[in-house]
Coordinates of C-alpha atoms and ligand atoms in Angstrom, one line a residue:
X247 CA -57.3 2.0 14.1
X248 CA -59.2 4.3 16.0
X249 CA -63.0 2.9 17.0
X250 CA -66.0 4.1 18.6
X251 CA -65.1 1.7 21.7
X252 CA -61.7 2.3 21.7
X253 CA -62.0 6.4 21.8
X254 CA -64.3 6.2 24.1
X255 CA -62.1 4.1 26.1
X256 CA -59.3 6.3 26.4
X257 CA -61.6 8.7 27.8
X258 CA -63.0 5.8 30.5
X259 CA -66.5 5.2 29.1
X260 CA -68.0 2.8 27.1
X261 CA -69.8 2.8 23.9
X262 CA -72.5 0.7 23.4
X263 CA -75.2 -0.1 20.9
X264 CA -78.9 -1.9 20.9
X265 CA -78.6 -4.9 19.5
X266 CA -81.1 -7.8 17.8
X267 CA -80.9 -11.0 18.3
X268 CA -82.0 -12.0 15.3
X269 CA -79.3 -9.7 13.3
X270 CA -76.4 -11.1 14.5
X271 CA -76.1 -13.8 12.3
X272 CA -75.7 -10.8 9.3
X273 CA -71.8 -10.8 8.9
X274 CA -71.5 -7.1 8.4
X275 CA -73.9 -6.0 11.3
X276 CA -71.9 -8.6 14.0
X277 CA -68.5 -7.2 12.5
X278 CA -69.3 -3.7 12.8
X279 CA -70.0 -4.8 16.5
X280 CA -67.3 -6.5 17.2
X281 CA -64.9 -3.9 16.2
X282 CA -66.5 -0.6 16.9
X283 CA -68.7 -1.1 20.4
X284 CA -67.4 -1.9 23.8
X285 CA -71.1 -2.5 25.1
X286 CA -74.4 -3.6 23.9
X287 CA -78.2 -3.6 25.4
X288 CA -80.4 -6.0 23.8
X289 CA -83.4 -3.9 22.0
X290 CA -85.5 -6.2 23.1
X291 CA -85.2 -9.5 24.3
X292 CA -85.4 -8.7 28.6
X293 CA -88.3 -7.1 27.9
X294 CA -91.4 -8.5 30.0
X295 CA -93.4 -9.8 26.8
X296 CA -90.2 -12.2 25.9
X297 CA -88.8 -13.3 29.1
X298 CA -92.2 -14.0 30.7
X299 CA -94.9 -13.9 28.4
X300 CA -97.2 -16.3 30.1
X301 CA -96.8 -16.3 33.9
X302 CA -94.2 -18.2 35.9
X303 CA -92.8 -19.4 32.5
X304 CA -89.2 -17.6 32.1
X305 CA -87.6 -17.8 28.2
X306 CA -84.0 -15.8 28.5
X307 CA -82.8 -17.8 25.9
X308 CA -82.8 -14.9 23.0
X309 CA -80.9 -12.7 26.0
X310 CA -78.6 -15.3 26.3
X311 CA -77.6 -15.7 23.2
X312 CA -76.8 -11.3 23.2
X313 CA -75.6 -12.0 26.9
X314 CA -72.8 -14.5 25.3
X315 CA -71.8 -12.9 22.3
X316 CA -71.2 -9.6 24.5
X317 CA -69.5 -11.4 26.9
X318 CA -67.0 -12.9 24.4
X319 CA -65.9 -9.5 22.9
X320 CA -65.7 -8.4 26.7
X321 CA -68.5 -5.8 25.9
X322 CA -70.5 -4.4 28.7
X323 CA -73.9 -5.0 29.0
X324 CA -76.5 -3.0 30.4
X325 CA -80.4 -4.8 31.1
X326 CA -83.3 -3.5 29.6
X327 CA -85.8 -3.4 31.3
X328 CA -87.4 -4.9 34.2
X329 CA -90.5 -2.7 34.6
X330 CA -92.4 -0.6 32.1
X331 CA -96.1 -0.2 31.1
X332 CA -95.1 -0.9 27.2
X333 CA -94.0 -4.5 26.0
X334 CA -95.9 -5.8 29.2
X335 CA -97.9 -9.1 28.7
X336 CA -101.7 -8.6 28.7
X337 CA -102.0 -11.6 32.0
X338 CA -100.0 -8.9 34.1
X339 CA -102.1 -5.6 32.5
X340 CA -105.3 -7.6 33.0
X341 CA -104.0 -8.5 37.0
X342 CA -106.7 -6.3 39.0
X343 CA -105.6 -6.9 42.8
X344 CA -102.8 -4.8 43.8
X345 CA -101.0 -7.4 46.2
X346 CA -100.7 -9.7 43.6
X347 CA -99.2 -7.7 41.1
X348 CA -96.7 -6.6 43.6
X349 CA -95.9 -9.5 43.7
X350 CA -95.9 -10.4 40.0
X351 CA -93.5 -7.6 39.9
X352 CA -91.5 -8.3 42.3
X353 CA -91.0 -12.3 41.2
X354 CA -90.5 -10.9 38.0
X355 CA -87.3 -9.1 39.2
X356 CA -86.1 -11.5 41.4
X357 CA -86.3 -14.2 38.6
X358 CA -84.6 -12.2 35.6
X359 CA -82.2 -10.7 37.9
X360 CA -80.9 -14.0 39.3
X361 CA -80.8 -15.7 36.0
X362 CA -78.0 -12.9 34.7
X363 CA -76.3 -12.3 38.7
X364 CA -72.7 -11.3 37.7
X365 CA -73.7 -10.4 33.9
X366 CA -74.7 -7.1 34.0
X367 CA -72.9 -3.9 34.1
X368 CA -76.2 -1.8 34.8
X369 CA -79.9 -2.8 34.9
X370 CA -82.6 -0.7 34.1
X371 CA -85.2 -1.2 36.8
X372 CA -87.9 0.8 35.8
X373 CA -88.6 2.5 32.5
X374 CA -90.5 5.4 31.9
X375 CA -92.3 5.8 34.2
X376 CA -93.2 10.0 34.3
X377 CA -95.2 12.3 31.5
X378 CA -93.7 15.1 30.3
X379 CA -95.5 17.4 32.4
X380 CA -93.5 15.6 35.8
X381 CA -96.4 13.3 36.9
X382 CA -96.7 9.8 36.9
X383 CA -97.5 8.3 33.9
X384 CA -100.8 6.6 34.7
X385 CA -102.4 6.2 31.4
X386 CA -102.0 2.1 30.2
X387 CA -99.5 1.9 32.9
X388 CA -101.0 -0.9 35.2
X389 CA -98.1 -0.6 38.2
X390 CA -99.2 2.8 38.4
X391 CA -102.8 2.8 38.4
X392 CA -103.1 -0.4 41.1
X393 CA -100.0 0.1 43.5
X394 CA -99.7 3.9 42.8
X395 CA -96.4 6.1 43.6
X396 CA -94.9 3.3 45.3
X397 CA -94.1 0.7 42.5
X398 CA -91.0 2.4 41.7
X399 CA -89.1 1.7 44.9
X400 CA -90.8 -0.8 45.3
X401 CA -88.8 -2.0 42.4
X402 CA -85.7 -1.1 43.1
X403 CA -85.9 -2.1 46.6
X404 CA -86.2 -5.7 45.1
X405 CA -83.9 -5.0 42.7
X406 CA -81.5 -4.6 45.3
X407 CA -82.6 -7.5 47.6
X408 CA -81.7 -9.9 44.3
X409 CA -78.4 -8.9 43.3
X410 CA -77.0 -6.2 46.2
X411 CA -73.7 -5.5 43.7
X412 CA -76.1 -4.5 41.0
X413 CA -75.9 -1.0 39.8
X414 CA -79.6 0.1 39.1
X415 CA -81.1 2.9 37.3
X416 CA -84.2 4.8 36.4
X417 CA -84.4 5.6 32.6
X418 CA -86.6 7.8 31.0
X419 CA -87.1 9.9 27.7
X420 CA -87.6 13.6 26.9
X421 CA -85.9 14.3 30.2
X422 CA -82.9 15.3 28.1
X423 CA -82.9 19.3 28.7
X424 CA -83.5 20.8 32.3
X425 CA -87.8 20.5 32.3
X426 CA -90.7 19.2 34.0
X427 CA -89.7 15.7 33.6
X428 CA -86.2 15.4 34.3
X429 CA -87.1 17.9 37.3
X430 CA -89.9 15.6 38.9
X431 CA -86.8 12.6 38.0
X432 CA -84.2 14.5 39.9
X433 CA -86.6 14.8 42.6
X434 CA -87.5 11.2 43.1
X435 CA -83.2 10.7 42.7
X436 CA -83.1 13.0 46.0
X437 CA -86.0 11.6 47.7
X438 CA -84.7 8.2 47.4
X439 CA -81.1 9.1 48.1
X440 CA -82.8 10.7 51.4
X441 CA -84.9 7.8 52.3
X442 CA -82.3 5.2 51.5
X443 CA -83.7 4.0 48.9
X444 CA -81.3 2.0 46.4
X445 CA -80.5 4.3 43.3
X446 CA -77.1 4.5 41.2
X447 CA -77.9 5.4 38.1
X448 CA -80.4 8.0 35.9
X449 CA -80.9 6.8 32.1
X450 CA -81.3 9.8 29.5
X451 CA -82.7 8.0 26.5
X452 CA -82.1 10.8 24.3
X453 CA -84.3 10.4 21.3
X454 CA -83.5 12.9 20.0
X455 CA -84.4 15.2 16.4
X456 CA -81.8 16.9 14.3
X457 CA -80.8 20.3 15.3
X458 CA -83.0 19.9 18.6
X459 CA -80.4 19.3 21.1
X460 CA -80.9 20.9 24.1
X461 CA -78.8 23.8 24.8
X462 CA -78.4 22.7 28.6
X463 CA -78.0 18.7 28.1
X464 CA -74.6 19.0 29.9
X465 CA -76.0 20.9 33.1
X466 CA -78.7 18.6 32.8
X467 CA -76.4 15.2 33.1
X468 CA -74.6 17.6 35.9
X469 CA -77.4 18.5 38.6
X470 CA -78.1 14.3 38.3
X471 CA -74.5 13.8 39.0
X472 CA -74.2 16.4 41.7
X473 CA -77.2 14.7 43.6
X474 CA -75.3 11.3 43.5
X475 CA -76.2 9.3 40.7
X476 CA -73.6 7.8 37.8
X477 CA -75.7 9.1 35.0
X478 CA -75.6 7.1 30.8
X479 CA -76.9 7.8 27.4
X480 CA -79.3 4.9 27.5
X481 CA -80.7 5.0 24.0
X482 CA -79.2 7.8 21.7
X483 CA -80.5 8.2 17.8
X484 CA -81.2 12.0 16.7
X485 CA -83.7 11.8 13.6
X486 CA -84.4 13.6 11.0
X487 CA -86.4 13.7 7.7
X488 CA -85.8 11.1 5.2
X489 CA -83.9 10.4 2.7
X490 CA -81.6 12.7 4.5
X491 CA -80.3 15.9 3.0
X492 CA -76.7 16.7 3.2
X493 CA -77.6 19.9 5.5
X494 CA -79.0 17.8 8.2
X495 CA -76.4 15.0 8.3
X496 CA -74.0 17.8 8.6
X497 CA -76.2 19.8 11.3
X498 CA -76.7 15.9 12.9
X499 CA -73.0 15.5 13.3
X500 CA -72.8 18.5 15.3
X501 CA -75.6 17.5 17.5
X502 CA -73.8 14.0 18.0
X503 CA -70.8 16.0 19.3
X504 CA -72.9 18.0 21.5
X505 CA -74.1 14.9 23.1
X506 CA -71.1 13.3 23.3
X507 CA -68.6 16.5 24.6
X508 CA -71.2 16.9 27.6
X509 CA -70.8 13.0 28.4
X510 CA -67.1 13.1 28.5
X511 CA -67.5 16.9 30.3
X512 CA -69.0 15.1 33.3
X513 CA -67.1 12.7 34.9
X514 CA -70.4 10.9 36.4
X515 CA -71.5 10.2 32.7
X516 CA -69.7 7.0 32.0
X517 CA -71.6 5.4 29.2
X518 CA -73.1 6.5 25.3
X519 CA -75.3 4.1 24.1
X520 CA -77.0 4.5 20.4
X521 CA -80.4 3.0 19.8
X522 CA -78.8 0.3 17.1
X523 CA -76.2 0.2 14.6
X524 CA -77.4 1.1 11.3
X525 CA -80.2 3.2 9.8
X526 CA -81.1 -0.2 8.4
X527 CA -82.9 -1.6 11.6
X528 CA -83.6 1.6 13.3
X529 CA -86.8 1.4 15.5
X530 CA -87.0 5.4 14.1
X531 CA -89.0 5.0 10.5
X532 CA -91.2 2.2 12.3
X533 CA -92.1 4.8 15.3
X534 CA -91.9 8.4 13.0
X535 CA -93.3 8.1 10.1
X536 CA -91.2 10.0 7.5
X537 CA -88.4 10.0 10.0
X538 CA -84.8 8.1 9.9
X539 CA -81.1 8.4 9.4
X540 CA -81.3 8.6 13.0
X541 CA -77.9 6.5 13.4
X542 CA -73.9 6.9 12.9
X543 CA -73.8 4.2 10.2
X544 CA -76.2 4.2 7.1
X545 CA -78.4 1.5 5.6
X546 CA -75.0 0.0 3.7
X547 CA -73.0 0.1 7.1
X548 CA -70.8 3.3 5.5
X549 CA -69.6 5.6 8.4
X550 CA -71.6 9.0 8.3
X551 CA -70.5 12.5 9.1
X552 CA -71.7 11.9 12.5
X553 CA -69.7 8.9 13.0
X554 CA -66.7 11.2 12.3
X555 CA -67.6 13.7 14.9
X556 CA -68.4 11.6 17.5
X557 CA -64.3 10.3 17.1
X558 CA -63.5 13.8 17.4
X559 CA -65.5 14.3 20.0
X560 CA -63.8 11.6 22.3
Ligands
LIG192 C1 -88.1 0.0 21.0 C2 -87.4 -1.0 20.1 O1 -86.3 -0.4 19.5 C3 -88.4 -1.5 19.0 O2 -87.7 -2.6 18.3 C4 -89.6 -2.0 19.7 O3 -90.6 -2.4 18.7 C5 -90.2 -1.0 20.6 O4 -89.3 -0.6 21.6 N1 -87.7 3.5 24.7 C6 -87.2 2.3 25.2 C7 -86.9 1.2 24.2 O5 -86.9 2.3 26.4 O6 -87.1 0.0 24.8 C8 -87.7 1.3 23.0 O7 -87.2 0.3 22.1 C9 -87.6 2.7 22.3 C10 -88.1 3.8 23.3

């Protein structure tokens, strides 16, 4: 039978999905899984405020257990994330001198990359990192505020330094259309390709609400792709309303498609990721209130029409 994984596989990507640790031991949610995903990011369990949340003291052992699982259905696995302002331990938010949280930072990559070497297919170094508006996010974000612009390659410089056959990205949300955001990403991309700095990959989240797609996603992914990134859909769920009306799961189905026919459209783009499984665990109601169904599989794990056009889409 025709899966998600194995569609996407004819066409040379992968197809991934968030996954929880603690849902895996729910028959239905591992067997949908197992047979429809080739790749899985753990929600949240390499997140700074699990895998260090008192300093020096490492606790993979939640990752692991994802890491394992992944590894025997020979799914990918991409690492989320080893530096972003948000699930961030209050010791390293409350650190005031810049040269120690550089190297906080940098200890922090070095230590979480080394305990998965060989594991990963791409990491996501930094997270989030820009507003909307293209400048640095600086508002709770403490690598910004105390070593400034820098932190970022900073990051990935260390990144590199701990696991040189690494692929590493930069992943970041609302930078799914051409705007200020993904303009001021694109920039960086080019600075760093200039300077040298190490670079392979741009995440496009793509959170995205129903009948919102934008109309120049696919030029988007391109202009990354011409400047010499691999680019992924890191984190795709497009929301809408709930309970969901039969317009807008027809209207979200079409918006899948659009996400997916620009992925497979650029050759770069070589992994679609959705943010979970089912509508069931979505991070979406907890986050927008009044908001849901943002998923290809509903609360009882039935396909939905989106499911169907993302197939047809492959
Ligand atoms: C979300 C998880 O899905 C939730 O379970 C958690 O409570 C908060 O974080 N951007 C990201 C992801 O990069 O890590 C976030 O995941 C969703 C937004």
């Amino acid at each position: 039978d025709t899966t998600l994984g194995s569609a996407a596989a004819a066409k040379g990507r992968v197809f991934g999905t968030a996954v929880a640790n603690n849902h895996l031991s729910e028959s239905q949610y591992a067997s949908t899984l197992d047979t429809e995903f080739t790749g899985v990011t753990p929600e949240n369990e390499m997140k700074w405020d699990t895998t260090e949340s008192s300093q020096g003291s490492f606790n993979f052992s939640s990752a692991d257990a994802i890491v394992s699982h992944a590894q025997s259905h020979n799914m990918k696995i991409r690492g989320h994330t080893l530096v972003w302002y948000s699930q961030l331990p209050s010791w390293v938010s409350n650190i005031s001198s810049s040269s120690t949280l550089l190297q906080v930072m940098n200890n922090h990559i070095t230590t979480e990359m080394n305990h998965f070497k060989g594991k990963i297919w791409y990491w996501d170094v930094v997270n989030e990192a820009f507003n909307d508006d293209g400048s640095r996010r600086s508002t709770n974000n403490v690598f910004q505020q105390k070593i400034g612009n820098s932190y970022i390659e900073q990051a990935f410089i260390t990144a590199h330094a701990a696991d040189p056959n690494a692929k590493l990205c930069y992943n970041d949300y609302n930078t799914d259309g051409i705007n200020a955001k993904s303009n001021a990403i694109l920039a960086m991309v080019q600075d760093f390709k200039s300077r040298g700095i190490p670079i392979d990959c741009v995440g496009f989240q793509s959170h995205l609400i129903v009948g919102q797609v934008p109309s120049d996603y696919q030029a988007n992914l391109q202009r990354f792709a011409n400047a010499g990134v691999d680019v992924q859909i890191t984190e795709l769920d497009i929301r809408m309303p709930t309970p969901a009306s039969s317009a807008n799961l027809q209207q979200q189905a079409t918006d899948y498609s659009k996400v997916v026919s620009a992925c497979v459209a650029v050759s770069r783009c070589n992994d679609i990721t959705v943010w979970g499984i089912t509508d069931k665990y979505s991070w979406v109601p907890n986050t927008f209130s009044g908001q849901g169904a943002a998923l290809l599989f509903d609360d009882n794990y039935n396909k939905k029409p989106a499911y169907n056009a993302v197939i047809q889409a492959l």
